[in-house]
Amino acid sequence: MNAGELADLHKPRTYPAVSVIMPTHRRQPENKQDPVRLKSLLDEARRRLREEKHDLPRGMADEVMATLEKAADQVDLAHAVEALVLLAAPGGEQHAYVLPRVNVTERVIIDDTFATRDLVAMLERSWNHWVLVLSEQPTRLWSGDGERLVEVSDALFPLLFEDTLPDERGPVPLRKEAVTFQDDRRMRFFRQVERNLNEVLKRDSRPVIVLGVSRNLTYLDEVAGGPVKDAIIGTAEGSFDKASASELATLADPILLAEHERWQRQAVDDLDKARSTRRFAGGLEEVWELAGQGRIAHLVVEEGHLVPARTGQGRLLPADAPESEGKPVSDAVDDLIETVLRADGQITLVPDGALADHGHIAAALRF
């Protein structure tokens, strides 16, 4: 999934658009319960669609349920990760997503939009990155997308030590000069690695994770200029010449997680700066109203903050408000996130409790 696909999923659908969301498990024995839980959620969706049946065009409830089941059939729960999202709408539209490193709350939502907050969380945690594996035989570059790594093969990488050696003819260095001579050669090689990586970053700027033995990490650190230094978010020591993509991804994962946690802390800190400049809003009701005006620059929400409500005439109402005052909303926070994204605002989901003093949701304003 990319940002463009997510933006399309935010658009209103013909009612009923169904979202089924559930936590899953990577390993046994926990993942043995996942098929049972999914069947239970599908049964709940079927029951609720039947309750809506008399208000829908003939056959629509059964059509959407059949489409939802087709989406479920696409998923191999034996190889799931942390979460599953199934989406179905009239006209045969269906989507199935397995979400790595995302904590979700189990629920079934029927509305005129899909529930997408957990997909936002996935994109937030699965940003593209580079993994640079330092070695003289050769240095390799991998393109990271979430948990998937694909090796780059172009004019810049992989890079062999021999590729950077000039045509040096002349007397062989004396033994006491040999170490210095070899160090100069290695330094020349890592300068070329740095130049090549810099060219890659000019075309596609991403965070960089560097893996290699201590000596090679030191060489790169000594020659790295500002753009490369600024892009590096972490390193891991070791010899990874023959490491597979999955092994490298496992090494990169804790570095990516630490960087994401840093981003979360920075988002909360930035709210304090917004408060000092009087561009701060806290609490769902206040933020909801400002989002409707297009004033939210950066919305920060606790991951587990779900609020059933009613909406009417641009206002947010309690879930127990009279039916005449507005339509029910399964999760006002999900609707709020979609409103902010449609206005080109930024979203950051933070751990539960991080915004306890602000009603679990806060925003930095444009004006």
Tab-separated table of C-alpha atoms in Angstrom, residues 16-329:
chain	number	residue	atom	x	y	z
A	16	PRO	CA	-22.896	-0.308	3.568
A	17	ALA	CA	-19.076	-0.258	3.478
A	18	VAL	CA	-17.828	-2.931	5.891
A	19	SER	CA	-14.492	-2.923	7.747
A	20	VAL	CA	-13.385	-5.964	9.757
A	21	ILE	CA	-10.310	-5.436	11.932
A	22	MET	CA	-8.622	-7.981	14.183
A	23	PRO	CA	-5.274	-8.630	15.872
A	24	THR	CA	-3.365	-11.643	14.520
A	25	HIS	CA	-0.269	-13.555	15.559
A	26	ARG	CA	2.963	-14.505	13.780
A	27	ARG	CA	3.702	-17.734	15.593
A	28	GLN	CA	2.222	-20.847	17.110
A	29	PRO	CA	0.468	-21.582	19.341
A	30	GLU	CA	-1.109	-18.093	19.451
A	31	ASN	CA	-1.990	-18.030	15.740
A	32	LYS	CA	-4.156	-21.154	16.067
A	33	GLN	CA	-6.921	-18.983	17.516
A	34	ASP	CA	-6.908	-16.521	14.582
A	35	PRO	CA	-9.198	-18.500	12.210
A	36	VAL	CA	-11.759	-18.898	15.014
A	37	ARG	CA	-11.685	-15.192	15.813
A	38	LEU	CA	-12.002	-14.269	12.145
A	39	LYS	CA	-15.031	-16.552	11.717
A	40	SER	CA	-16.613	-14.894	14.746
A	41	LEU	CA	-16.087	-11.423	13.279
A	42	LEU	CA	-17.470	-12.472	9.898
A	43	ASP	CA	-20.519	-13.899	11.676
A	44	GLU	CA	-20.957	-10.548	13.436
A	45	ALA	CA	-20.726	-8.703	10.118
A	46	ARG	CA	-23.300	-11.069	8.594
A	47	ARG	CA	-25.696	-10.546	11.507
A	48	ARG	CA	-25.416	-6.776	11.352
A	49	LEU	CA	-25.903	-6.699	7.591
A	50	ARG	CA	-29.039	-8.798	7.994
A	51	GLU	CA	-30.329	-6.265	10.507
A	52	GLU	CA	-29.790	-3.570	7.862
A	53	LYS	CA	-31.289	-5.684	5.077
A	54	HIS	CA	-34.786	-4.140	5.065
A	55	ASP	CA	-33.324	-0.635	4.547
A	56	LEU	CA	-31.039	-1.651	1.650
A	57	PRO	CA	-31.700	-2.381	-2.029
A	58	ARG	CA	-32.659	-5.994	-2.667
A	59	GLY	CA	-29.698	-8.356	-2.510
A	60	MET	CA	-27.150	-5.701	-1.448
A	61	ALA	CA	-26.519	-7.072	2.052
A	62	ASP	CA	-25.865	-10.574	0.698
A	63	GLU	CA	-23.633	-9.162	-2.065
A	64	VAL	CA	-21.455	-7.209	0.356
A	65	MET	CA	-21.176	-10.207	2.701
A	66	ALA	CA	-20.094	-12.452	-0.172
A	67	THR	CA	-17.507	-9.839	-1.185
A	68	LEU	CA	-16.213	-9.640	2.386
A	69	GLU	CA	-15.803	-13.412	2.489
A	70	LYS	CA	-13.828	-13.278	-0.758
A	71	ALA	CA	-11.487	-10.732	0.862
A	72	ALA	CA	-11.056	-13.066	3.837
A	73	ASP	CA	-10.203	-15.958	1.506
A	74	GLN	CA	-7.192	-13.978	0.207
A	75	VAL	CA	-5.487	-14.132	3.609
A	76	ASP	CA	-3.272	-16.982	4.790
A	77	LEU	CA	-3.595	-16.689	8.551
A	78	ALA	CA	-0.764	-19.189	9.007
A	79	HIS	CA	1.580	-16.463	7.736
A	80	ALA	CA	-0.089	-13.394	9.240
A	81	VAL	CA	1.729	-10.714	11.189
A	82	GLU	CA	0.241	-8.415	13.864
A	83	ALA	CA	-3.108	-7.385	12.378
A	84	LEU	CA	-5.661	-8.022	9.634
A	85	VAL	CA	-7.963	-5.501	7.926
A	86	LEU	CA	-10.717	-6.615	5.539
A	87	LEU	CA	-12.746	-4.072	3.560
A	88	ALA	CA	-15.801	-4.645	1.361
A	89	ALA	CA	-18.348	-2.362	-0.309
A	90	PRO	CA	-21.212	-2.624	-2.823
A	91	GLY	CA	-20.171	-3.242	-6.403
A	92	GLY	CA	-17.725	-6.017	-5.533
A	93	GLU	CA	-14.997	-3.813	-4.054
A	94	GLN	CA	-12.792	-5.748	-1.648
A	95	HIS	CA	-9.422	-5.302	0.033
A	96	ALA	CA	-7.373	-7.441	2.428
A	97	TYR	CA	-4.334	-6.163	4.330
A	98	VAL	CA	-1.998	-7.802	6.827
A	99	LEU	CA	-0.355	-5.134	8.942
A	100	PRO	CA	3.104	-5.564	10.486
A	101	ARG	CA	3.979	-3.872	13.780
A	102	VAL	CA	0.496	-2.370	14.266
A	103	ASN	CA	-1.646	-2.773	17.393
A	104	VAL	CA	-5.359	-2.838	16.570
A	105	THR	CA	-8.650	-3.143	18.427
A	106	GLU	CA	-10.919	-5.943	17.231
A	107	ARG	CA	-14.086	-4.537	15.673
A	108	VAL	CA	-16.617	-4.623	12.833
A	109	ILE	CA	-17.623	-1.251	11.373
A	110	ILE	CA	-20.463	-0.607	8.911
A	111	ASP	CA	-20.564	2.916	7.508
A	112	ASP	CA	-20.362	4.879	4.255
A	113	THR	CA	-16.554	4.981	4.532
A	114	PHE	CA	-13.904	2.386	5.332
A	115	ALA	CA	-12.138	2.424	8.703
A	116	THR	CA	-8.588	3.356	7.752
A	117	ARG	CA	-6.814	4.520	10.913
A	118	ASP	CA	-4.928	1.228	11.225
A	119	LEU	CA	-3.795	1.498	7.607
A	120	VAL	CA	-2.506	4.984	8.449
A	121	ALA	CA	-0.576	3.402	11.325
A	122	MET	CA	0.883	0.793	8.978
A	123	LEU	CA	2.137	3.415	6.538
A	124	GLU	CA	3.551	5.416	9.429
A	125	ARG	CA	5.568	2.419	10.617
A	126	SER	CA	6.480	1.014	7.206
A	127	TRP	CA	8.277	3.926	5.589
A	128	ASN	CA	10.795	3.230	2.871
A	129	HIS	CA	14.450	2.996	3.877
A	130	TRP	CA	17.864	1.896	2.618
A	131	VAL	CA	20.011	-0.849	4.129
A	132	LEU	CA	23.710	-0.505	3.226
A	133	VAL	CA	25.815	-3.631	3.845
A	134	LEU	CA	29.482	-2.649	3.948
A	135	SER	CA	31.992	-5.104	2.567
A	136	GLU	CA	34.855	-5.095	0.112
A	137	GLN	CA	33.373	-8.144	-1.666
A	138	PRO	CA	31.052	-6.270	-2.376
A	139	THR	CA	29.202	-3.421	-0.625
A	140	ARG	CA	25.496	-3.964	-1.308
A	141	LEU	CA	22.487	-1.666	-1.095
A	142	TRP	CA	18.984	-2.903	-0.293
A	143	SER	CA	15.713	-1.050	-0.778
A	144	GLY	CA	13.390	-1.476	2.196
A	145	ASP	CA	9.596	-1.268	2.095
A	146	GLY	CA	8.153	-2.219	5.453
A	147	GLU	CA	9.550	-5.658	6.251
A	148	ARG	CA	10.542	-6.421	2.646
A	149	LEU	CA	14.065	-5.871	1.276
A	150	VAL	CA	15.049	-5.947	-2.405
A	151	GLU	CA	18.691	-5.655	-3.472
A	152	VAL	CA	19.606	-2.720	-5.703
A	153	SER	CA	21.528	-3.596	-8.846
A	154	ASP	CA	22.540	-0.639	-10.990
A	155	ALA	CA	25.589	1.398	-11.948
A	156	LEU	CA	26.188	2.424	-8.325
A	157	PHE	CA	25.654	-0.794	-6.348
A	158	PRO	CA	26.840	-3.413	-5.660
A	159	LEU	CA	30.369	-1.988	-5.467
A	160	LEU	CA	33.499	-4.136	-5.377
A	161	PHE	CA	36.801	-3.084	-3.841
A	162	GLU	CA	38.551	-3.851	-7.145
A	163	ASP	CA	36.230	-1.448	-8.971
A	164	THR	CA	37.806	1.521	-7.204
A	165	LEU	CA	41.477	0.625	-7.651
A	166	PRO	CA	43.436	2.785	-10.093
A	167	ASP	CA	45.877	1.285	-12.571
A	168	GLU	CA	48.844	1.488	-10.183
A	169	ARG	CA	52.103	0.427	-11.766
A	170	GLY	CA	55.438	0.731	-10.156
A	171	PRO	CA	57.487	-0.824	-7.381
A	172	VAL	CA	55.739	-2.936	-4.764
A	173	PRO	CA	55.580	-1.070	-1.435
A	174	LEU	CA	58.062	-2.038	1.267
A	175	ARG	CA	56.640	-4.162	4.078
A	176	LYS	CA	56.584	-1.263	6.567
A	177	GLU	CA	54.636	0.799	4.037
A	178	ALA	CA	52.190	-1.975	3.134
A	179	VAL	CA	49.694	-1.293	5.939
A	180	THR	CA	49.480	2.402	5.113
A	181	PHE	CA	49.227	1.580	1.422
A	182	GLN	CA	46.321	-0.807	2.041
A	183	ASP	CA	44.594	1.683	4.353
A	184	ASP	CA	44.766	4.309	1.631
A	185	ARG	CA	43.182	1.879	-0.795
A	186	ARG	CA	40.367	1.090	1.640
A	187	MET	CA	39.803	4.765	2.332
A	188	ARG	CA	39.546	5.364	-1.413
A	189	PHE	CA	36.986	2.528	-1.633
A	190	PHE	CA	34.797	3.865	1.170
A	191	ARG	CA	34.946	7.371	-0.267
A	192	GLN	CA	33.458	5.866	-3.424
A	193	VAL	CA	30.810	4.059	-1.369
A	194	GLU	CA	29.918	7.375	0.242
A	195	ARG	CA	29.756	9.167	-3.118
A	196	ASN	CA	27.540	6.456	-4.594
A	197	LEU	CA	25.203	6.492	-1.600
A	198	ASN	CA	25.003	10.266	-1.804
A	199	GLU	CA	23.900	9.965	-5.432
A	200	VAL	CA	21.213	7.483	-4.407
A	201	LEU	CA	19.944	9.853	-1.712
A	202	LYS	CA	19.746	12.726	-4.196
A	203	ARG	CA	17.325	10.645	-6.260
A	204	ASP	CA	15.427	9.069	-3.370
A	205	SER	CA	16.017	10.470	0.100
A	206	ARG	CA	15.268	7.865	2.774
A	207	PRO	CA	16.607	6.879	6.194
A	208	VAL	CA	19.693	4.653	5.941
A	209	ILE	CA	20.684	1.701	8.121
A	210	VAL	CA	24.334	0.630	7.824
A	211	LEU	CA	25.528	-2.902	8.598
A	212	GLY	CA	29.143	-4.102	8.652
A	213	VAL	CA	32.188	-4.972	10.712
A	214	SER	CA	33.465	-2.304	13.080
A	215	ARG	CA	36.422	-1.359	10.881
A	216	ASN	CA	34.211	-0.699	7.854
A	217	LEU	CA	31.697	1.293	9.888
A	218	THR	CA	34.583	3.465	11.091
A	219	TYR	CA	35.862	4.034	7.551
A	220	LEU	CA	32.431	5.173	6.353
A	221	ASP	CA	31.964	7.414	9.363
A	222	GLU	CA	35.284	9.130	8.661
A	223	VAL	CA	34.499	9.900	5.012
A	224	ALA	CA	30.738	10.558	5.222
A	225	GLY	CA	29.571	14.036	4.354
A	226	GLY	CA	26.554	15.832	5.820
A	227	PRO	CA	23.776	14.350	3.638
A	228	VAL	CA	24.914	10.772	4.252
A	229	LYS	CA	25.572	11.311	7.977
A	230	ASP	CA	22.164	12.926	8.404
A	231	ALA	CA	20.417	10.056	6.641
A	232	ILE	CA	21.931	7.289	8.798
A	233	ILE	CA	19.520	6.332	11.615
A	234	GLY	CA	21.442	3.373	13.009
A	235	THR	CA	24.111	0.722	12.525
A	236	ALA	CA	24.699	-2.921	13.421
A	237	GLU	CA	28.103	-4.584	13.705
A	238	GLY	CA	28.921	-7.892	12.059
A	239	SER	CA	29.898	-9.628	8.857
A	240	PHE	CA	26.824	-9.861	6.629
A	241	ASP	CA	28.390	-10.647	3.241
A	242	LYS	CA	26.186	-13.707	2.755
A	243	ALA	CA	23.150	-12.617	4.751
A	244	SER	CA	19.770	-13.097	3.081
A	245	ALA	CA	17.132	-10.400	2.664
A	246	SER	CA	15.103	-11.787	5.564
A	247	GLU	CA	18.169	-11.893	7.835
A	248	LEU	CA	19.034	-8.282	6.983
A	249	ALA	CA	15.420	-7.208	7.556
A	250	THR	CA	15.533	-8.790	11.009
A	251	LEU	CA	18.666	-6.775	11.821
A	252	ALA	CA	17.086	-3.565	10.544
A	253	ASP	CA	13.782	-3.995	12.367
A	254	PRO	CA	14.827	-2.849	15.885
A	255	ILE	CA	16.584	0.187	14.374
A	256	LEU	CA	13.424	1.130	12.476
A	257	LEU	CA	11.341	0.620	15.616
A	258	ALA	CA	13.645	2.871	17.646
A	259	GLU	CA	13.434	5.553	14.958
A	260	HIS	CA	9.645	5.361	14.897
A	261	GLU	CA	9.539	5.744	18.684
A	262	ARG	CA	11.763	8.794	18.348
A	263	TRP	CA	9.313	10.268	15.821
A	264	GLN	CA	6.453	9.645	18.247
A	265	ARG	CA	8.283	11.430	21.072
A	266	GLN	CA	9.115	14.310	18.732
A	267	ALA	CA	5.441	14.659	17.746
A	268	VAL	CA	4.431	15.019	21.400
A	269	ASP	CA	7.258	17.502	22.036
A	270	ASP	CA	6.153	19.546	19.011
A	271	LEU	CA	2.729	19.966	20.622
A	272	ASP	CA	4.396	21.901	23.440
A	273	LYS	CA	5.963	24.202	20.862
A	274	ALA	CA	2.550	24.681	19.254
A	275	ARG	CA	1.083	25.581	22.636
A	276	SER	CA	3.748	28.239	23.178
A	277	THR	CA	2.789	29.878	19.864
A	278	ARG	CA	-0.963	29.511	20.508
A	279	ARG	CA	-1.395	27.043	17.698
A	280	PHE	CA	-2.549	24.146	19.853
A	281	ALA	CA	-5.851	22.335	20.272
A	282	GLY	CA	-6.642	19.477	22.634
A	283	GLY	CA	-9.570	17.122	23.097
A	284	LEU	CA	-11.792	15.561	20.472
A	285	GLU	CA	-14.544	18.178	20.321
A	286	GLU	CA	-12.189	21.137	19.848
A	287	VAL	CA	-10.001	19.312	17.335
A	288	TRP	CA	-13.048	18.058	15.407
A	289	GLU	CA	-14.348	21.580	14.832
A	290	LEU	CA	-10.952	22.895	13.713
A	291	ALA	CA	-10.390	19.953	11.383
A	292	GLY	CA	-13.619	20.858	9.590
A	293	GLN	CA	-12.128	24.294	8.973
A	294	GLY	CA	-8.940	22.817	7.486
A	295	ARG	CA	-6.772	24.231	10.279
A	296	ILE	CA	-5.018	21.048	11.464
A	297	ALA	CA	-1.373	20.857	10.405
A	298	HIS	CA	-0.416	17.851	12.566
A	299	LEU	CA	-2.848	15.582	14.401
A	300	VAL	CA	-1.468	13.417	17.208
A	301	VAL	CA	-3.699	10.588	18.461
A	302	GLU	CA	-3.290	7.761	20.944
A	303	GLU	CA	-3.355	4.429	19.128
A	304	GLY	CA	-6.241	2.933	21.091
A	305	HIS	CA	-8.451	6.016	21.324
A	306	LEU	CA	-11.833	4.998	19.847
A	307	VAL	CA	-14.915	7.194	20.319
A	308	PRO	CA	-18.414	6.208	19.108
A	309	ALA	CA	-20.464	9.350	18.505
A	310	ARG	CA	-23.097	11.071	16.390
A	311	THR	CA	-22.509	13.845	13.888
A	312	GLY	CA	-24.934	16.458	12.679
A	313	GLN	CA	-24.648	19.867	11.029
A	314	GLY	CA	-20.864	19.750	11.324
A	315	ARG	CA	-21.021	19.106	15.063
A	316	LEU	CA	-19.807	16.165	17.103
A	317	LEU	CA	-22.453	14.799	19.470
A	318	PRO	CA	-22.388	12.100	22.163
A	319	ALA	CA	-23.235	8.584	21.029
A	320	ASP	CA	-26.395	8.638	23.176
A	321	ALA	CA	-27.730	11.858	21.600
A	322	PRO	CA	-31.246	11.571	20.074
A	323	GLU	CA	-31.344	9.996	16.600
A	324	SER	CA	-32.926	13.156	15.225
A	325	GLU	CA	-29.759	15.120	16.023
A	326	GLY	CA	-27.351	13.215	13.829
A	327	LYS	CA	-26.140	9.978	12.293
A	328	PRO	CA	-24.197	7.385	14.316
A	329	VAL	CA	-20.428	7.145	13.789
